[in-house]
Coordinates of C-alpha atoms in Angstrom, one line a residue:
Chain A
X1 CA 0.0 0.0 0.0
X2 CA 1.2 3.5 -0.7
X3 CA 1.9 5.7 2.3
X4 CA -0.7 8.1 1.1
X5 CA -3.3 5.4 1.5
X6 CA -2.0 4.5 4.9
X7 CA -2.8 8.0 6.0
X8 CA -6.5 7.2 5.4
X9 CA -6.6 4.1 7.7
X10 CA -8.8 4.7 10.7
X11 CA -7.1 2.6 13.4
X12 CA -3.5 2.2 14.5
X13 CA -4.0 -1.6 14.6
X14 CA -5.0 -1.6 10.9
X15 CA -1.9 0.4 10.1
X16 CA 0.2 -2.2 11.9
X17 CA -1.5 -5.0 10.1
X18 CA -1.1 -3.3 6.7
X19 CA 2.6 -2.7 7.4
X20 CA 2.9 -6.4 8.2
X21 CA 1.0 -7.6 5.2
X22 CA 3.1 -5.4 2.9
X23 CA 6.4 -6.6 4.6
X24 CA 5.3 -10.2 4.3
X25 CA 4.7 -9.7 0.6
X26 CA 8.4 -8.9 0.2
X27 CA 9.7 -11.3 2.8
X28 CA 8.3 -14.8 2.9
X29 CA 10.0 -15.4 6.3
X30 CA 7.6 -13.2 8.1
X31 CA 5.0 -15.2 10.1
X32 CA 2.3 -14.1 12.5
X33 CA 1.1 -15.6 15.7
X34 CA -2.0 -14.7 17.8
X35 CA -3.3 -15.8 21.1
X36 CA -7.0 -15.5 20.4
X37 CA -6.8 -11.7 19.9
X38 CA -6.8 -11.7 16.1
X39 CA -10.1 -9.9 16.2
X40 CA -8.8 -7.3 18.7
X41 CA -5.4 -6.7 17.1
X42 CA -7.2 -6.7 13.7
X43 CA -4.8 -9.0 11.9
X44 CA -7.4 -10.9 10.0
X45 CA -6.2 -9.5 6.7
X46 CA -2.9 -11.2 7.3
X47 CA -4.6 -14.5 8.2
X48 CA -6.6 -14.3 5.0
X49 CA -3.7 -13.4 2.7
X50 CA -1.1 -15.8 4.3
X51 CA -3.1 -18.6 6.0
X52 CA -0.1 -20.9 6.0
X53 CA 2.0 -18.3 7.7
X54 CA -0.4 -17.3 10.4
X55 CA -1.1 -19.3 13.6
X56 CA -3.8 -18.7 16.2
X57 CA -2.4 -20.4 19.3
X58 CA -5.5 -19.9 21.4
X59 CA -5.4 -18.4 24.9
X60 CA -1.9 -19.6 25.6
X61 CA 0.5 -16.6 25.3
X62 CA 3.5 -18.4 26.8
X63 CA 3.2 -21.2 24.3
X64 CA 2.8 -18.7 21.5
X65 CA 6.0 -16.9 22.3
X66 CA 7.8 -20.2 22.7
X67 CA 6.6 -21.3 19.3
X68 CA 7.8 -17.9 17.9
X69 CA 11.2 -18.7 19.3
X70 CA 11.3 -22.1 17.6
X71 CA 10.2 -20.5 14.3
X72 CA 12.9 -17.9 14.6
X73 CA 15.5 -20.6 15.3
X74 CA 14.6 -22.0 11.9
X75 CA 15.1 -18.6 10.2
X76 CA 11.6 -17.2 10.3
X77 CA 10.6 -13.7 11.5
X78 CA 7.7 -14.2 13.9
X79 CA 5.4 -11.3 15.0
X80 CA 3.5 -12.5 18.1
X81 CA 0.6 -10.4 19.2
X82 CA -1.3 -10.0 22.4
X83 CA -2.2 -7.2 24.8
X84 CA 0.7 -5.3 26.4
X85 CA -0.3 -6.6 29.8
X86 CA -0.1 -10.2 28.8
X87 CA 3.0 -9.7 26.6
X88 CA 4.9 -8.2 29.5
X89 CA 3.5 -10.4 32.3
X90 CA 2.4 -13.7 31.0
X91 CA 5.1 -14.4 28.4
X92 CA 8.0 -12.8 30.3
X93 CA 9.9 -16.0 30.9
X94 CA 9.3 -17.5 27.4
X95 CA 10.3 -14.2 25.8
X96 CA 13.3 -13.9 28.0
X97 CA 14.7 -17.5 27.6
X98 CA 13.4 -18.8 24.3
X99 CA 13.7 -15.5 22.4
X100 CA 16.1 -13.0 24.1
X101 CA 18.6 -15.2 25.9
X102 CA 18.6 -17.4 22.8
X103 CA 19.4 -14.4 20.6
X104 CA 16.5 -14.9 18.3
X105 CA 14.6 -12.6 16.0
X106 CA 11.2 -12.5 17.5
X107 CA 8.9 -9.4 17.5
X108 CA 6.6 -9.4 20.5
X109 CA 3.8 -7.0 19.9
X110 CA 1.6 -5.6 22.6
X111 CA -1.5 -3.5 22.0
X112 CA -3.5 -1.4 24.4
X113 CA -0.6 0.3 26.1
X114 CA -1.1 1.7 29.6
X115 CA -4.4 3.5 30.2
X116 CA -5.6 2.8 26.7
X117 CA -6.9 -0.6 27.9
X118 CA -9.9 1.6 29.0
X119 CA -12.9 -0.6 29.8
X120 CA -10.8 -3.7 30.2
X121 CA -9.4 -2.0 33.3
X122 CA -6.7 -2.7 35.8
X123 CA -6.2 -6.3 34.9
X124 CA -5.3 -5.4 31.3
X125 CA -3.2 -2.3 32.0
X126 CA 0.5 -2.6 31.5
X127 CA 2.0 0.3 33.4
X128 CA 5.1 -1.7 34.1
X129 CA 5.9 -3.0 30.7
X130 CA 8.4 -0.4 29.8
X131 CA 10.3 -1.3 32.9
X132 CA 10.0 -5.0 32.4
X133 CA 11.0 -4.9 28.8
X134 CA 13.8 -2.4 29.0
X135 CA 15.5 -4.5 31.7
X136 CA 15.6 -7.4 29.3
X137 CA 19.2 -7.4 27.9
X138 CA 19.7 -6.2 24.3
X139 CA 16.0 -5.9 23.6
X140 CA 14.8 -3.1 21.3
X141 CA 11.6 -1.4 22.6
X142 CA 9.5 0.7 20.2
X143 CA 6.3 2.6 20.5
X144 CA 5.2 4.4 17.3
X145 CA 3.0 7.5 17.8
X146 CA 1.1 7.9 14.5
X147 CA 0.2 6.3 11.2
X148 CA 3.4 7.2 9.5
X149 CA 5.8 6.0 12.2
X150 CA 3.7 2.9 12.8
X151 CA 3.8 1.9 9.2
X152 CA 7.5 2.6 8.7
X153 CA 8.9 1.4 12.0
X154 CA 6.9 -1.9 11.9
X155 CA 8.5 -2.6 8.5
X156 CA 12.0 -1.6 9.8
X157 CA 11.6 -4.0 12.8
X158 CA 10.8 -6.8 10.3
X159 CA 14.1 -6.0 8.5
X160 CA 16.1 -5.6 11.6
X161 CA 17.7 -8.8 13.0
X162 CA 17.0 -9.1 16.7
X163 CA 14.2 -9.3 19.2
X164 CA 12.0 -6.4 19.8
X165 CA 9.0 -5.4 21.9
X166 CA 6.6 -3.3 19.8
X167 CA 4.0 -1.4 21.8
X168 CA 1.0 -0.4 19.7
X169 CA -2.0 1.8 20.1
X170 CA -5.1 -0.1 18.9
X171 CA -8.2 2.0 18.2
X172 CA -8.2 5.4 16.5
X173 CA -5.2 6.9 14.8
X174 CA -3.3 10.2 14.4
X175 CA -1.0 11.6 11.9
X176 CA 1.8 13.8 13.3
X177 CA 4.4 13.3 10.5
X178 CA 4.5 14.0 6.8
X179 CA 4.2 10.9 4.7
X180 CA 7.7 11.4 3.5
X181 CA 9.2 11.4 7.0
X182 CA 11.9 8.8 7.6
X183 CA 12.6 7.1 10.9
X184 CA 15.6 5.3 12.4
X185 CA 15.2 2.8 15.2
X186 CA 17.1 4.3 18.2
X187 CA 16.9 7.9 16.9
X188 CA 14.2 10.1 18.5
X189 CA 12.3 12.8 16.4
X190 CA 12.0 16.5 17.1
X191 CA 8.3 17.2 16.5
X192 CA 8.5 20.8 17.7
X193 CA 11.7 22.7 18.4
X194 CA 12.0 24.8 21.5
X195 CA 14.4 26.7 23.7
X196 CA 13.1 26.8 27.2
X197 CA 12.2 23.3 28.1
X198 CA 12.3 19.8 26.4
X199 CA 9.4 17.4 26.7
X200 CA 10.3 13.8 25.9
X201 CA 7.5 11.5 25.3
X202 CA 6.3 8.5 23.3
X203 CA 3.1 6.9 22.1
X204 CA 0.0 8.3 20.4
X205 CA -2.0 9.6 23.4
X206 CA 1.1 11.2 25.0
X207 CA 2.4 12.8 21.8
X208 CA -1.0 14.2 21.1
X209 CA -1.2 15.8 24.6
X210 CA 2.3 17.0 24.4
X211 CA 1.6 18.8 21.1
X212 CA -1.4 20.4 22.8
X213 CA 0.8 21.4 25.7
X214 CA 3.3 23.0 23.3
X215 CA 0.6 25.3 22.1
X216 CA -0.7 26.2 25.6
X217 CA 2.9 26.9 26.7
X218 CA 3.5 29.0 23.7
X219 CA 0.7 31.3 24.8
X220 CA 2.4 31.7 28.1
X221 CA 5.6 32.6 26.3
X222 CA 7.3 29.2 27.0
X223 CA 9.1 27.6 24.1
X224 CA 8.9 23.8 24.6
X225 CA 10.6 21.3 22.4
X226 CA 8.6 18.1 21.8
X227 CA 10.7 15.0 21.2
X228 CA 9.0 11.8 20.2
X229 CA 11.1 8.9 21.5
X230 CA 9.5 6.1 19.4
X231 CA 12.4 4.0 20.5
X232 CA 12.4 3.6 24.3
X233 CA 15.4 1.3 24.2
X234 CA 18.1 1.9 23.1
X235 CA 17.8 5.4 24.4
X236 CA 18.8 8.1 21.9
X237 CA 21.3 9.6 24.4
X238 CA 22.7 11.9 21.8
X239 CA 19.4 13.7 21.4
X240 CA 18.8 13.8 25.1
X241 CA 22.2 15.3 25.7
X242 CA 21.8 17.9 22.9
X243 CA 18.4 19.1 24.2
X244 CA 19.7 19.1 27.8
X245 CA 22.4 21.4 26.6
X246 CA 19.9 23.5 24.6
X247 CA 17.1 23.9 27.1
X248 CA 18.6 22.9 30.5
X249 CA 15.3 21.5 31.6
X250 CA 13.6 18.3 30.7
X251 CA 10.1 17.0 31.4
X252 CA 9.3 13.4 30.5
X253 CA 5.8 12.3 29.9
X254 CA 4.8 8.7 29.5
X255 CA 1.8 6.4 29.5
X256 CA 3.6 4.0 31.8
X257 CA 5.0 3.7 35.4
X258 CA 7.3 6.6 36.3
X259 CA 9.7 4.0 37.8
X260 CA 11.9 2.2 35.3
X261 CA 10.4 3.8 32.2
X262 CA 11.4 6.4 29.6
X263 CA 11.7 9.2 32.2
X264 CA 13.9 7.0 34.4
X265 CA 16.2 6.2 31.5
X266 CA 16.5 9.9 30.6
X267 CA 17.1 10.9 34.2
X268 CA 19.6 8.1 34.8
X269 CA 21.5 9.0 31.7
X270 CA 21.6 12.7 32.5
X271 CA 22.6 12.1 36.1
X272 CA 25.8 10.5 34.9
X273 CA 26.6 12.6 31.8
X274 CA 25.2 16.1 32.4
X275 CA 23.2 16.7 35.6
X276 CA 20.1 18.5 34.4
X277 CA 16.7 19.3 36.0
X278 CA 14.4 16.4 35.0
X279 CA 10.8 16.1 36.0
X280 CA 9.2 12.7 35.3
X281 CA 5.5 12.6 34.5
X282 CA 3.9 9.3 34.3
X283 CA 1.9 6.8 36.4
X284 CA 2.8 6.7 40.0
X285 CA 3.0 3.5 42.0
X286 CA -0.6 2.6 41.2
X287 CA -2.7 -0.1 39.6
X288 CA -4.9 0.6 36.7
X289 CA -8.7 0.8 36.7
X290 CA -11.6 1.0 34.2
X291 CA -12.9 4.2 32.6
X292 CA -12.9 6.2 29.4
X293 CA -9.8 7.9 28.2
X294 CA -10.7 11.3 29.6
X295 CA -11.3 9.9 33.0
X296 CA -8.1 7.8 33.0
X297 CA -6.0 10.7 31.8
X298 CA -7.4 12.8 34.6
X299 CA -7.0 10.0 37.1
X300 CA -3.3 9.4 36.3
X301 CA -2.5 13.1 35.4
X302 CA -1.7 12.4 31.8
X303 CA -3.5 15.4 30.2
X304 CA -1.9 18.4 28.4
X305 CA -2.8 20.6 31.4
X306 CA -1.0 18.3 33.8
X307 CA 2.0 18.5 31.5
X308 CA 1.7 22.3 31.3
X309 CA 1.5 22.6 35.1
X310 CA 4.5 20.4 35.5
X311 CA 6.6 22.3 32.9
X312 CA 5.8 25.6 34.7
X313 CA 6.7 24.1 38.0
X314 CA 9.9 22.8 36.6
X315 CA 10.8 26.3 35.2
X316 CA 9.6 28.0 38.4
X317 CA 7.0 29.9 36.4
Chain B
X1 CA 13.9 -54.6 13.7
X2 CA 17.1 -53.6 15.4
X3 CA 19.9 -56.3 15.1
X4 CA 21.6 -57.8 18.2
X5 CA 25.0 -56.5 17.1
X6 CA 23.5 -53.0 16.8
X7 CA 22.1 -53.2 20.3
X8 CA 25.5 -54.3 21.6
X9 CA 27.1 -51.4 19.9
X10 CA 24.6 -49.0 21.3
X11 CA 25.0 -50.4 24.8
X12 CA 28.7 -50.0 24.5
X13 CA 28.3 -46.4 23.4
X14 CA 25.8 -45.7 26.2
X15 CA 28.4 -47.0 28.6
X16 CA 31.1 -44.7 27.2
X17 CA 28.7 -41.7 27.3
X18 CA 27.9 -42.5 31.0
X19 CA 31.6 -42.6 31.8
X20 CA 32.3 -39.4 30.0
X21 CA 29.5 -37.7 31.8
X22 CA 30.4 -38.8 35.3
X23 CA 34.0 -37.9 34.5
X24 CA 33.0 -34.3 33.3
X25 CA 30.8 -33.6 36.3
X26 CA 33.3 -35.1 38.7
X27 CA 36.0 -32.9 37.2
X28 CA 34.0 -29.8 38.2
X29 CA 32.7 -31.4 41.4
X30 CA 29.0 -30.8 41.1
X31 CA 26.3 -31.2 38.5
X32 CA 22.9 -32.4 37.4
X33 CA 23.9 -36.1 37.3
X34 CA 20.5 -37.7 37.9
X35 CA 18.5 -36.5 34.9
X36 CA 21.6 -36.6 32.7
X37 CA 22.1 -40.3 33.4
X38 CA 18.4 -41.3 32.9
X39 CA 18.3 -40.2 29.3
X40 CA 21.6 -41.7 28.1
X41 CA 19.9 -44.5 26.1
X42 CA 17.4 -42.3 24.3
X43 CA 20.1 -39.8 23.4
X44 CA 22.4 -42.5 22.3
X45 CA 19.8 -44.1 20.1
X46 CA 18.8 -40.7 18.6
X47 CA 22.4 -39.6 17.8
X48 CA 23.9 -42.9 16.7
X49 CA 21.0 -44.4 14.8
X50 CA 17.9 -42.3 14.3
X51 CA 18.7 -38.7 13.4
X52 CA 18.9 -37.9 9.7
X53 CA 20.9 -35.2 7.9
X54 CA 22.9 -34.2 10.9
X55 CA 26.5 -33.2 10.3
X56 CA 29.0 -32.4 13.1
X57 CA 30.9 -30.2 10.7
X58 CA 27.8 -28.3 9.8
X59 CA 25.6 -28.2 12.9
X60 CA 23.1 -25.8 11.3
X61 CA 22.5 -28.0 8.3
X62 CA 19.2 -27.2 6.7
X63 CA 16.6 -29.9 6.8
X64 CA 18.2 -31.9 9.6
X65 CA 16.3 -33.7 12.3
X66 CA 16.5 -31.8 15.5
X67 CA 16.6 -32.5 19.2
X68 CA 15.2 -30.1 21.8
X69 CA 16.3 -31.1 25.3
X70 CA 13.7 -29.2 27.2
X71 CA 15.0 -30.6 30.5
X72 CA 18.0 -28.4 29.7
X73 CA 19.8 -29.3 33.0
X74 CA 20.6 -32.8 31.5
X75 CA 22.9 -31.0 29.1
X76 CA 26.1 -32.9 30.3
X77 CA 25.1 -36.3 28.8
X78 CA 24.2 -34.6 25.5
X79 CA 27.5 -32.8 25.6
X80 CA 29.3 -36.1 25.9
X81 CA 27.5 -37.4 22.8
X82 CA 28.1 -34.2 20.8
X83 CA 31.8 -34.4 21.7
X84 CA 32.0 -38.0 20.8
X85 CA 30.3 -37.3 17.5
X86 CA 32.9 -34.6 16.7
X87 CA 30.8 -31.4 17.1
X88 CA 33.6 -30.1 19.3
X89 CA 36.8 -31.4 21.0
X90 CA 36.3 -33.9 23.8
X91 CA 38.6 -31.7 26.0
X92 CA 35.8 -29.2 26.2
X93 CA 33.9 -31.6 28.5
X94 CA 36.4 -30.6 31.3
X95 CA 35.3 -27.0 30.9
X96 CA 31.7 -27.8 31.9
X97 CA 30.4 -24.8 33.9
X98 CA 33.7 -23.1 34.0
X99 CA 33.6 -19.3 33.3
X100 CA 33.5 -18.6 29.6
X101 CA 32.8 -22.3 28.8
X102 CA 31.0 -23.5 25.6
X103 CA 29.2 -26.0 27.8
X104 CA 26.9 -24.4 30.4
X105 CA 24.9 -26.5 32.7
X106 CA 21.7 -25.8 30.7
X107 CA 21.6 -26.2 26.9
X108 CA 22.6 -23.1 25.0
X109 CA 22.3 -23.0 21.2
X110 CA 24.6 -20.1 20.8
X111 CA 27.4 -21.5 22.9
X112 CA 27.5 -25.1 22.0
X113 CA 27.8 -26.5 18.5
X114 CA 25.1 -29.1 17.9
X115 CA 22.6 -27.8 20.5
X116 CA 19.4 -27.0 18.6
X117 CA 17.6 -24.9 21.2
X118 CA 18.4 -23.0 24.3
X119 CA 16.5 -24.4 27.3
X120 CA 16.7 -24.4 31.1
X121 CA 13.5 -22.7 32.2
X122 CA 11.3 -25.8 32.3
X123 CA 8.5 -26.1 29.8
X124 CA 9.9 -23.7 27.3
X125 CA 11.5 -26.3 25.0
X126 CA 8.1 -27.9 24.2
X127 CA 6.8 -24.7 22.5
X128 CA 10.1 -24.1 20.7
X129 CA 10.0 -27.7 19.4
X130 CA 6.6 -27.0 17.9
X131 CA 7.9 -23.8 16.3
X132 CA 10.7 -25.8 14.7
X133 CA 8.2 -28.5 13.5
X134 CA 6.0 -25.8 11.9
X135 CA 9.1 -24.2 10.3
X136 CA 10.0 -27.5 8.7
X137 CA 6.5 -27.8 7.3
X138 CA 6.7 -24.2 5.9
X139 CA 10.1 -25.0 4.3
X140 CA 8.9 -28.2 2.8
X141 CA 11.1 -30.5 4.9
X142 CA 8.4 -33.1 5.2
X143 CA 10.8 -35.8 6.3
X144 CA 12.5 -33.8 9.1
X145 CA 11.6 -34.7 12.6
X146 CA 11.9 -32.7 15.8
X147 CA 12.6 -34.9 18.9
X148 CA 11.6 -33.3 22.2
X149 CA 12.7 -34.6 25.5
X150 CA 10.9 -33.4 28.6
X151 CA 11.2 -34.3 32.3
X152 CA 8.6 -35.8 34.5
X153 CA 8.9 -32.9 37.0
X154 CA 8.8 -30.6 34.0
X155 CA 5.5 -32.1 33.1
X156 CA 4.1 -30.1 36.0
X157 CA 4.6 -26.9 34.0
X158 CA 1.4 -25.5 32.4
X159 CA 3.4 -24.7 29.3
X160 CA 3.8 -28.4 28.5
X161 CA 0.1 -28.8 28.3
X162 CA -0.4 -25.6 26.3
X163 CA 2.1 -27.1 23.8
X164 CA 0.4 -30.5 24.0
X165 CA -2.9 -29.0 23.0
X166 CA -1.4 -27.0 20.1
X167 CA 0.6 -29.9 18.6
X168 CA -2.3 -32.3 18.4
X169 CA -4.7 -29.6 17.1
X170 CA -2.2 -28.8 14.3
X171 CA -1.6 -32.6 13.7
X172 CA 2.2 -32.3 14.1
X173 CA 3.1 -35.8 13.1
X174 CA 6.7 -34.9 12.8
X175 CA 7.0 -34.0 16.4
X176 CA 8.1 -37.0 18.6
X177 CA 8.4 -36.3 22.3
X178 CA 9.8 -38.3 25.2
X179 CA 9.0 -38.0 28.9
X180 CA 12.0 -39.0 31.0
X181 CA 9.8 -40.7 33.7
X182 CA 12.4 -41.3 36.3
X183 CA 9.8 -40.6 39.0
X184 CA 12.0 -38.1 40.9
X185 CA 12.3 -34.4 41.0
X186 CA 14.4 -32.0 43.1
X187 CA 12.4 -32.2 46.3
X188 CA 11.6 -35.9 46.2
X189 CA 9.4 -38.4 44.3
X190 CA 6.9 -36.9 41.8
X191 CA 4.3 -39.1 43.5
X192 CA 4.8 -37.1 46.7
X193 CA 5.5 -33.6 45.4
X194 CA 3.0 -33.3 42.6
X195 CA 1.8 -36.5 40.9
X196 CA 1.6 -36.4 37.2
X197 CA -0.3 -39.7 36.9
X198 CA -1.9 -41.0 34.9
X199 CA 0.6 -39.8 32.4
X200 CA -0.6 -42.1 29.6
X201 CA -4.2 -40.9 29.9
X202 CA -3.1 -37.3 30.1
X203 CA -1.3 -37.4 26.8
X204 CA -3.9 -39.6 25.1
X205 CA -6.5 -37.1 26.3
X206 CA -4.6 -34.3 24.7
X207 CA -4.8 -36.2 21.4
X208 CA -1.3 -37.6 21.2
X209 CA -0.2 -41.1 20.1
X210 CA 1.2 -42.5 23.3
X211 CA 3.6 -45.4 24.0
X212 CA 5.3 -46.4 27.2
X213 CA 8.6 -48.3 27.2
X214 CA 11.6 -49.1 29.4
X215 CA 13.8 -46.1 28.6
X216 CA 16.9 -48.1 29.1
X217 CA 16.0 -50.9 26.6
X218 CA 17.3 -50.1 23.1
X219 CA 15.1 -52.7 21.4
X220 CA 11.9 -51.3 22.9
X221 CA 13.0 -47.7 22.3
X222 CA 13.9 -48.3 18.7
X223 CA 10.5 -50.0 18.0
X224 CA 8.7 -47.1 19.8
X225 CA 10.4 -44.5 17.7
X226 CA 9.7 -46.4 14.5
X227 CA 6.0 -46.7 15.5
X228 CA 5.9 -43.0 16.2
X229 CA 7.3 -42.2 12.8
X230 CA 4.5 -44.1 11.2
X231 CA 1.9 -41.9 12.9
X232 CA 1.5 -39.0 10.4
X233 CA -1.5 -37.1 11.7
X234 CA -0.7 -36.9 15.4
X235 CA 2.3 -36.0 17.5
X236 CA 3.8 -38.8 19.5
X237 CA 4.7 -39.1 23.1
X238 CA 7.0 -42.0 24.2
X239 CA 6.9 -42.2 28.0
X240 CA 10.3 -43.6 29.1
X241 CA 10.3 -45.6 32.4
X242 CA 13.8 -44.7 33.6
X243 CA 15.9 -44.7 36.7
X244 CA 17.3 -41.4 37.8
X245 CA 21.0 -41.4 38.0
X246 CA 21.1 -44.7 36.2
X247 CA 24.7 -46.0 36.1
X248 CA 26.0 -43.5 38.7
X249 CA 25.9 -45.8 41.7
X250 CA 26.1 -43.0 44.3
X251 CA 22.9 -41.4 43.0
X252 CA 20.8 -44.4 42.1
X253 CA 17.9 -45.1 44.4
X254 CA 18.3 -42.1 46.7
X255 CA 16.4 -38.9 47.1
X256 CA 18.5 -35.8 46.4
X257 CA 20.2 -37.1 43.2
X258 CA 19.1 -34.3 41.0
X259 CA 22.1 -32.2 41.5
X260 CA 25.0 -33.8 43.3
X261 CA 28.4 -32.9 44.5
X262 CA 31.2 -35.5 44.0
X263 CA 34.9 -35.2 43.5
X264 CA 37.2 -36.8 40.9
X265 CA 38.0 -39.7 43.2
X266 CA 34.4 -40.5 43.7
X267 CA 33.8 -40.2 40.0
X268 CA 36.6 -42.6 39.3
X269 CA 35.2 -45.0 41.8
X270 CA 31.7 -44.7 40.2
X271 CA 33.2 -45.4 36.8
X272 CA 35.0 -48.4 38.2
X273 CA 31.8 -49.8 39.6
X274 CA 29.9 -49.1 36.4
X275 CA 32.6 -50.9 34.5
X276 CA 32.3 -53.9 36.7
X277 CA 28.5 -53.9 36.3
X278 CA 28.9 -53.8 32.5
X279 CA 31.2 -56.8 32.8
X280 CA 34.1 -55.0 31.0

């Protein structure tokens, strides 16, 4: 599919599936595994187009990820899908041993990141998955924020040898980038430049709120750079450092636990390389709960206004 | 039907493998002797008679039969076989579990030539073996088999049964599994810790072709594998009645023989006793 057509797709899950179908057309090694969430992840088009390369493993996520490891050991490139909560919690050992420790090429994909599990509630919310996945040695962790980055990064992950955890937004979609924008795994993007403060964020809901905050702050005379860290690990240290130098104040904003997430990685890096004022916005030491997105954003302080308030506090304004 | 002279050769080989394994673990002073010794016959039969298209000089050869030792702690007896087959120098056996070794206690496909899958966290090898079987089907290697070896204690893992369900549903006739039913696990007898009986019924219920044989009898083992190869539409489970620590006299028949400490002198003594028992 042409990238212009991708921009017309309604849901991020469908962009992901399209990227996978297109990648599979070029690369016959790409295979897909589901654990009874094909309907939720929206990968039916892949099952229809490549029935022999798609496996529904039933509600057995650990087995699914183990099978992915076996397929990878035979040269295939498996994408294994489930919700982020189950990817991080139910398959952790299988993903660790059979995939990561075994140096395979498995792409574990989790949808419904953080609060976007909405009405599935606390049992399905994966606040800790950034932390769990980034502590897995040598694992690449990616969360695209819009249609363009989802389409292009998914295909890049298929081409990249090595395991990865891809965290994807499921329903609804946004476009923050031009269709021609190019992405590099491990290299963050500057969505808005700024001189007073740098906001480092990732994922569709957070980037959208950060862009809103950028406009609100502008009205208050604050120039905020917005960096989209689509790759959580490896951290783009170069970009962190250059914006620490440039703005001397960083606010991180993530749809995940504040502990062990993107903000922690930024703060840890800067503490050792260039001590800089860092404020980490994210989910406190809390469990998830049910609600609509507006309620959950308010509950966990993940709205543009929470970010604005935090930026002002950070800058003593 | 396996010939008498072949059985004799295999028995001789199994004896050698046991000696090498006791020697290697004794050299270090500690290791998973029990579960390594109970599977010597099945490993010997696989590597010296059954496996097709394997090449010690090209361990990654496409289309080869593969072995997934899901009870990865039994690596030491498999290492003895791989060394004997020429996958790597026999001297490596003395590096078992030393820092920077090629031979860690649990199987590692990236460190040891000839190891087909990294295992160690119990249950994981079963799913990986399924992935390999699916891969062979996708690649058109219809004659390639994946041989999976799981432990009886390992059969308490939920992942085993997730894998069991999948393999029969997908009619994976090229997957042949063995349960090393030596009746013991770390904390005692499986019967006392967490019974897995009736194992035959469990696997049958999951849709597998099931056989149960004396895991130390080459004739019965060989016939069971041949039978399993004839079953095209179902995965096969061959339950091996075995003795934990078989051939290592200090471990046989006692509780606590999963991982044992013994020095070189004791290893030499055990090898001497084993040799006397073999009548050599």
